[in-house]
CSV table of C-alpha atoms in Angstrom, one decimal:
chain,number,residue,atom,x,y,z
A,28,UNK,CA,46.0,170.4,95.6
A,29,UNK,CA,49.7,169.4,95.4
A,30,UNK,CA,51.5,167.2,97.8
A,31,UNK,CA,54.3,164.7,98.3
A,32,UNK,CA,52.4,161.6,99.4
A,33,UNK,CA,54.5,159.4,101.8
A,34,UNK,CA,53.5,155.8,102.6
A,35,UNK,CA,55.4,153.3,104.7
A,36,UNK,CA,54.7,149.8,103.2
A,37,UNK,CA,56.7,147.3,105.2
A,38,UNK,CA,60.3,147.8,104.4
A,39,UNK,CA,59.4,150.1,101.4
A,40,UNK,CA,58.9,153.8,101.7
A,41,UNK,CA,56.6,154.9,98.8
A,42,UNK,CA,56.8,158.5,97.6
A,43,UNK,CA,54.3,160.0,95.1
A,44,UNK,CA,54.6,163.4,93.5
A,45,UNK,CA,51.0,164.4,93.4
A,46,UNK,CA,50.1,167.5,91.3
A,47,UNK,CA,48.1,165.8,88.6
A,48,UNK,CA,46.5,168.9,87.0
A,49,UNK,CA,50.0,170.3,86.3
A,50,UNK,CA,51.6,167.0,85.4
A,51,UNK,CA,53.1,166.7,88.8
A,52,UNK,CA,55.0,169.9,88.6
A,53,UNK,CA,56.9,170.3,91.9
A,54,UNK,CA,55.7,173.0,94.3
A,55,UNK,CA,57.4,174.4,97.4
A,56,UNK,CA,55.3,172.1,99.6
A,57,UNK,CA,56.4,169.1,97.6
A,58,UNK,CA,60.1,170.2,97.8
A,59,UNK,CA,59.7,170.6,101.6
A,60,UNK,CA,58.3,167.1,101.8
A,61,UNK,CA,61.3,165.7,99.8
A,62,UNK,CA,63.7,167.5,102.2
A,63,UNK,CA,62.4,165.4,105.1
A,64,UNK,CA,63.1,162.0,103.5
A,65,UNK,CA,66.8,161.7,104.4
A,66,UNK,CA,66.0,162.2,108.1
A,67,UNK,CA,62.9,160.0,108.0
A,68,UNK,CA,64.9,157.1,106.5
A,69,UNK,CA,67.9,157.6,108.9
A,70,UNK,CA,65.6,157.4,111.9
A,71,UNK,CA,63.7,154.3,110.7
A,72,UNK,CA,66.2,151.5,110.2
A,73,UNK,CA,63.3,149.2,109.0
A,74,UNK,CA,63.1,151.0,105.7
A,75,UNK,CA,65.2,149.2,103.1
A,76,UNK,CA,64.2,151.0,99.9
A,77,UNK,CA,62.5,154.2,98.7
A,78,UNK,CA,60.4,154.3,95.5
A,79,UNK,CA,59.5,157.6,93.9
A,80,UNK,CA,56.9,158.0,91.1
A,81,UNK,CA,54.4,160.6,89.8
A,82,UNK,CA,50.7,160.4,90.5
A,83,UNK,CA,48.3,159.5,87.7
A,84,UNK,CA,50.6,157.5,85.5
A,85,UNK,CA,50.9,160.3,82.8
A,86,UNK,CA,53.9,162.2,84.1
A,87,UNK,CA,56.8,161.8,86.5
A,88,UNK,CA,57.3,165.5,87.1
A,89,UNK,CA,57.1,168.4,84.6
A,90,UNK,CA,59.7,170.5,86.4
A,91,UNK,CA,59.1,173.1,89.1
A,92,UNK,CA,55.6,174.6,89.2
A,93,UNK,CA,56.2,177.7,87.1
A,94,UNK,CA,53.7,179.8,89.0
A,95,UNK,CA,56.3,180.1,91.7
A,96,UNK,CA,58.6,182.1,89.3
A,97,UNK,CA,56.0,184.8,88.5
A,98,UNK,CA,57.3,187.2,91.2
A,99,UNK,CA,61.0,186.8,90.4
A,100,UNK,CA,62.5,190.2,89.5
A,101,UNK,CA,66.1,189.9,90.6
A,102,UNK,CA,69.0,187.6,90.1
A,103,UNK,CA,69.3,187.1,93.8
A,104,UNK,CA,65.8,185.5,93.9
A,105,UNK,CA,67.0,183.0,91.3
A,106,UNK,CA,70.2,182.3,93.3
A,107,UNK,CA,68.1,181.7,96.4
A,108,UNK,CA,65.7,179.4,94.5
A,109,UNK,CA,68.6,177.3,93.1
A,110,UNK,CA,70.2,177.2,96.6
A,111,UNK,CA,67.0,175.9,98.1
A,112,UNK,CA,66.4,173.3,95.4
A,113,UNK,CA,70.1,172.3,95.6
A,114,UNK,CA,69.7,171.6,99.3
A,115,UNK,CA,66.7,169.4,98.6
A,116,UNK,CA,68.6,167.4,95.9
A,117,UNK,CA,71.7,167.1,98.0
A,118,UNK,CA,69.6,165.8,100.9
A,119,UNK,CA,67.9,163.3,98.6
A,120,UNK,CA,71.2,162.1,97.3
A,121,UNK,CA,72.2,161.3,101.0
A,122,UNK,CA,69.2,159.1,101.6
A,123,UNK,CA,70.8,156.0,103.2
A,124,UNK,CA,68.8,153.3,101.3
A,125,UNK,CA,68.5,152.7,97.5
A,126,UNK,CA,66.0,155.0,95.8
A,127,UNK,CA,64.2,153.7,92.7
A,128,UNK,CA,62.6,156.2,90.4
A,129,UNK,CA,59.6,155.0,88.3
A,130,UNK,CA,59.1,157.3,85.3
A,131,UNK,CA,56.0,157.4,83.1
A,132,UNK,CA,55.7,160.3,80.7
A,133,UNK,CA,57.9,163.4,81.1
A,134,UNK,CA,60.6,163.8,83.6
A,135,UNK,CA,61.8,167.3,82.7
A,136,UNK,CA,63.5,170.2,84.4
A,137,UNK,CA,63.5,169.6,88.1
A,138,UNK,CA,61.8,166.3,87.3
A,139,UNK,CA,64.9,165.3,85.4
A,140,UNK,CA,67.1,166.4,88.3
A,141,UNK,CA,65.1,164.4,90.7
A,142,UNK,CA,65.2,161.3,88.5
A,143,UNK,CA,69.0,161.7,88.3
A,144,UNK,CA,69.2,161.6,92.1
A,145,UNK,CA,67.5,158.2,92.1
A,146,UNK,CA,69.9,155.2,92.2
A,147,UNK,CA,67.9,153.1,89.7
A,148,UNK,CA,65.4,154.4,87.2
A,149,UNK,CA,62.8,152.2,85.5
A,150,UNK,CA,60.7,153.8,82.8
A,151,UNK,CA,57.9,153.1,80.3
A,152,UNK,CA,58.5,153.4,76.6
A,153,UNK,CA,56.6,156.8,76.5
A,154,UNK,CA,58.9,158.3,79.2
A,155,UNK,CA,61.1,161.3,78.1
A,156,UNK,CA,63.9,163.1,79.9
A,157,UNK,CA,65.2,166.6,79.4
A,158,UNK,CA,65.6,170.2,80.6
A,159,UNK,CA,64.5,172.3,77.7
A,160,UNK,CA,64.9,175.6,79.5
A,161,UNK,CA,66.9,177.1,76.7
A,162,UNK,CA,63.7,177.2,74.6
A,163,UNK,CA,61.1,177.7,77.3
A,164,UNK,CA,61.9,179.7,80.4
A,165,UNK,CA,65.4,181.0,79.7
A,166,UNK,CA,66.8,180.1,83.1
A,167,UNK,CA,69.6,177.6,83.7
A,168,UNK,CA,70.7,174.6,85.7
A,169,UNK,CA,73.1,174.8,88.7
A,170,UNK,CA,76.5,173.0,88.7
A,171,UNK,CA,75.2,170.2,91.0
A,172,UNK,CA,72.6,169.1,88.6
A,173,UNK,CA,74.9,169.3,85.5
A,174,UNK,CA,77.5,167.2,87.4
A,175,UNK,CA,75.0,164.6,88.4
A,176,UNK,CA,73.7,164.4,84.8
A,177,UNK,CA,77.2,164.1,83.5
A,178,UNK,CA,77.8,161.2,86.0
A,179,UNK,CA,74.7,159.4,84.9
A,180,UNK,CA,74.4,160.3,81.2
A,181,UNK,CA,78.0,161.1,80.3
A,182,UNK,CA,79.4,164.6,79.5
A,183,UNK,CA,78.7,164.5,75.8
A,184,UNK,CA,75.1,163.4,76.0
A,185,UNK,CA,74.4,165.8,78.8
A,186,UNK,CA,75.6,168.8,76.9
A,187,UNK,CA,73.9,167.8,73.7
A,188,UNK,CA,70.6,167.3,75.6
A,189,UNK,CA,70.9,170.7,77.4
A,190,UNK,CA,72.3,172.8,74.4
A,191,UNK,CA,69.6,171.5,72.0
A,192,UNK,CA,66.9,171.8,74.6
A,193,UNK,CA,65.8,168.4,73.5
A,194,UNK,CA,63.9,165.5,75.1
A,195,UNK,CA,65.6,162.1,75.3
A,196,UNK,CA,63.3,159.0,74.9
A,197,UNK,CA,63.6,156.3,77.5
A,198,UNK,CA,65.1,153.9,74.9
A,199,UNK,CA,68.1,156.3,74.4
A,200,UNK,CA,68.3,157.0,78.2
A,201,UNK,CA,68.6,153.2,78.7
A,202,UNK,CA,71.5,153.0,76.2
A,203,UNK,CA,73.2,155.8,78.0
A,204,UNK,CA,72.8,154.0,81.4
A,205,UNK,CA,70.5,156.6,82.9
A,206,UNK,CA,67.5,154.3,82.8
A,207,UNK,CA,68.0,150.8,84.3
A,208,UNK,CA,65.2,149.2,82.4
A,209,UNK,CA,62.4,150.1,80.0
A,210,UNK,CA,59.2,148.3,80.9
A,211,UNK,CA,55.8,148.1,79.1
A,212,UNK,CA,53.1,149.8,81.1
A,213,UNK,CA,51.1,146.6,81.7
A,214,UNK,CA,54.1,145.0,83.2
A,215,UNK,CA,55.4,148.0,85.2
A,216,UNK,CA,54.0,147.5,88.6
A,217,UNK,CA,54.8,143.8,88.7
A,218,UNK,CA,58.4,144.4,87.6
A,219,UNK,CA,58.9,147.3,90.1
A,220,UNK,CA,57.7,145.1,93.0
A,221,UNK,CA,60.1,142.3,92.0
A,222,UNK,CA,62.9,144.8,91.9
A,223,UNK,CA,62.1,146.3,95.3
A,224,UNK,CA,62.0,142.7,96.8
A,225,UNK,CA,65.4,142.0,95.4
A,226,UNK,CA,66.8,145.2,97.0
A,227,UNK,CA,65.1,144.5,100.3
A,228,UNK,CA,66.8,141.1,100.4
A,229,UNK,CA,70.3,142.5,100.1
A,230,UNK,CA,72.7,143.6,102.9
A,231,UNK,CA,71.6,147.1,104.0
A,232,UNK,CA,75.0,148.3,105.1
A,233,UNK,CA,76.6,147.1,101.9
A,234,UNK,CA,74.0,149.0,99.8
A,235,UNK,CA,74.4,152.1,102.0
A,236,UNK,CA,78.2,152.0,101.6
A,237,UNK,CA,77.9,151.9,97.8
A,238,UNK,CA,75.6,154.9,97.8
A,239,UNK,CA,77.9,156.9,100.1
A,240,UNK,CA,80.9,156.1,97.8
A,241,UNK,CA,78.9,157.1,94.8
A,242,UNK,CA,78.0,160.4,96.4
A,243,UNK,CA,81.6,161.1,97.5
A,244,UNK,CA,83.0,160.3,94.1
A,245,UNK,CA,80.6,162.8,92.6
A,246,UNK,CA,81.9,165.4,95.0
A,247,UNK,CA,85.6,164.5,95.3
A,248,UNK,CA,86.5,162.1,92.5
A,249,UNK,CA,87.9,158.6,92.5
A,250,UNK,CA,90.5,159.2,95.2
A,251,UNK,CA,88.0,160.2,97.8
A,252,UNK,CA,88.5,158.9,101.4
A,253,UNK,CA,86.3,156.0,102.3
A,254,UNK,CA,88.0,154.3,105.1
A,255,UNK,CA,85.4,155.3,107.7
A,256,UNK,CA,82.7,153.6,105.6
A,257,UNK,CA,84.9,150.5,105.0
A,258,UNK,CA,85.6,150.2,108.7
A,259,UNK,CA,81.9,150.4,109.5
A,260,UNK,CA,80.9,147.7,107.1
A,261,UNK,CA,83.7,145.2,108.0
A,262,UNK,CA,83.1,145.7,111.7
A,263,UNK,CA,79.3,145.0,111.3
A,264,UNK,CA,77.4,142.0,112.7
A,265,UNK,CA,76.0,141.6,109.2
A,266,UNK,CA,79.5,141.0,107.7
A,267,UNK,CA,80.3,138.4,110.4
A,268,UNK,CA,76.9,136.7,109.8
A,269,UNK,CA,77.4,136.8,106.0
A,270,UNK,CA,80.8,135.1,106.2
A,271,UNK,CA,79.4,132.4,108.6
A,272,UNK,CA,76.4,131.8,106.4
A,273,UNK,CA,78.3,131.7,103.2
A,274,UNK,CA,80.8,129.1,104.6
A,275,UNK,CA,77.9,127.0,105.9
A,276,UNK,CA,75.9,127.3,102.7
A,277,UNK,CA,73.0,128.9,104.6
A,278,UNK,CA,70.8,131.9,104.0
A,279,UNK,CA,71.4,135.0,106.1
A,280,UNK,CA,69.0,137.5,107.5
A,281,UNK,CA,70.5,141.0,107.4
A,282,UNK,CA,70.0,143.2,110.4
A,283,UNK,CA,71.6,146.4,109.0
A,284,UNK,CA,74.1,146.7,111.9
């Protein structure tokens, strides 16, 4: 049985890719679940951070569940598949709050793409990243995924990874900046909870603005228009409260408005 498990835990929305028998390979049902997260977070302003991980601790996600490709006979079916997955990834990139990916074991194919859509990625030493389709399935990746990988890994590392159909260890991914921190398994849960607490304590509108600018820069480049976001942040009650608290040497409780 596969599912995207969704659990609201205070200000944290916890997502778990659960398809353990197939190393959390992503099914249509799981993709459909991921496509609802943007709207869910937008409607619930109490959510401050999303954390995504794979069930069982042995894999993040071993790509798309290949059984779903068995009936593909035309190029149009492949185009429709990539269009559908592209819509899910684009929606996930638009999630208003920071998304933290927790990677244990492989994050490959669609798992790599999903990890790349997380804002921060923490990984265990045994985690590996890649899209080895050139030596396995013989399909390809769409421009959206390659662009995001180039943004997070750099163009050179991205093409080397894809053209050699290799797997990048978490230590190398950390050097590239794709992985935020490599953490031993016994320390992982404690470190993740501390990271989530830090994010929850920060100004929500500020974090949302940074995410929106990151998304627009991926789409339009450095000279993208951002004045609407700037105006929203500077007109907010949080900004006024932040200035007042800073000058008074007091703590501030962010409202997200």
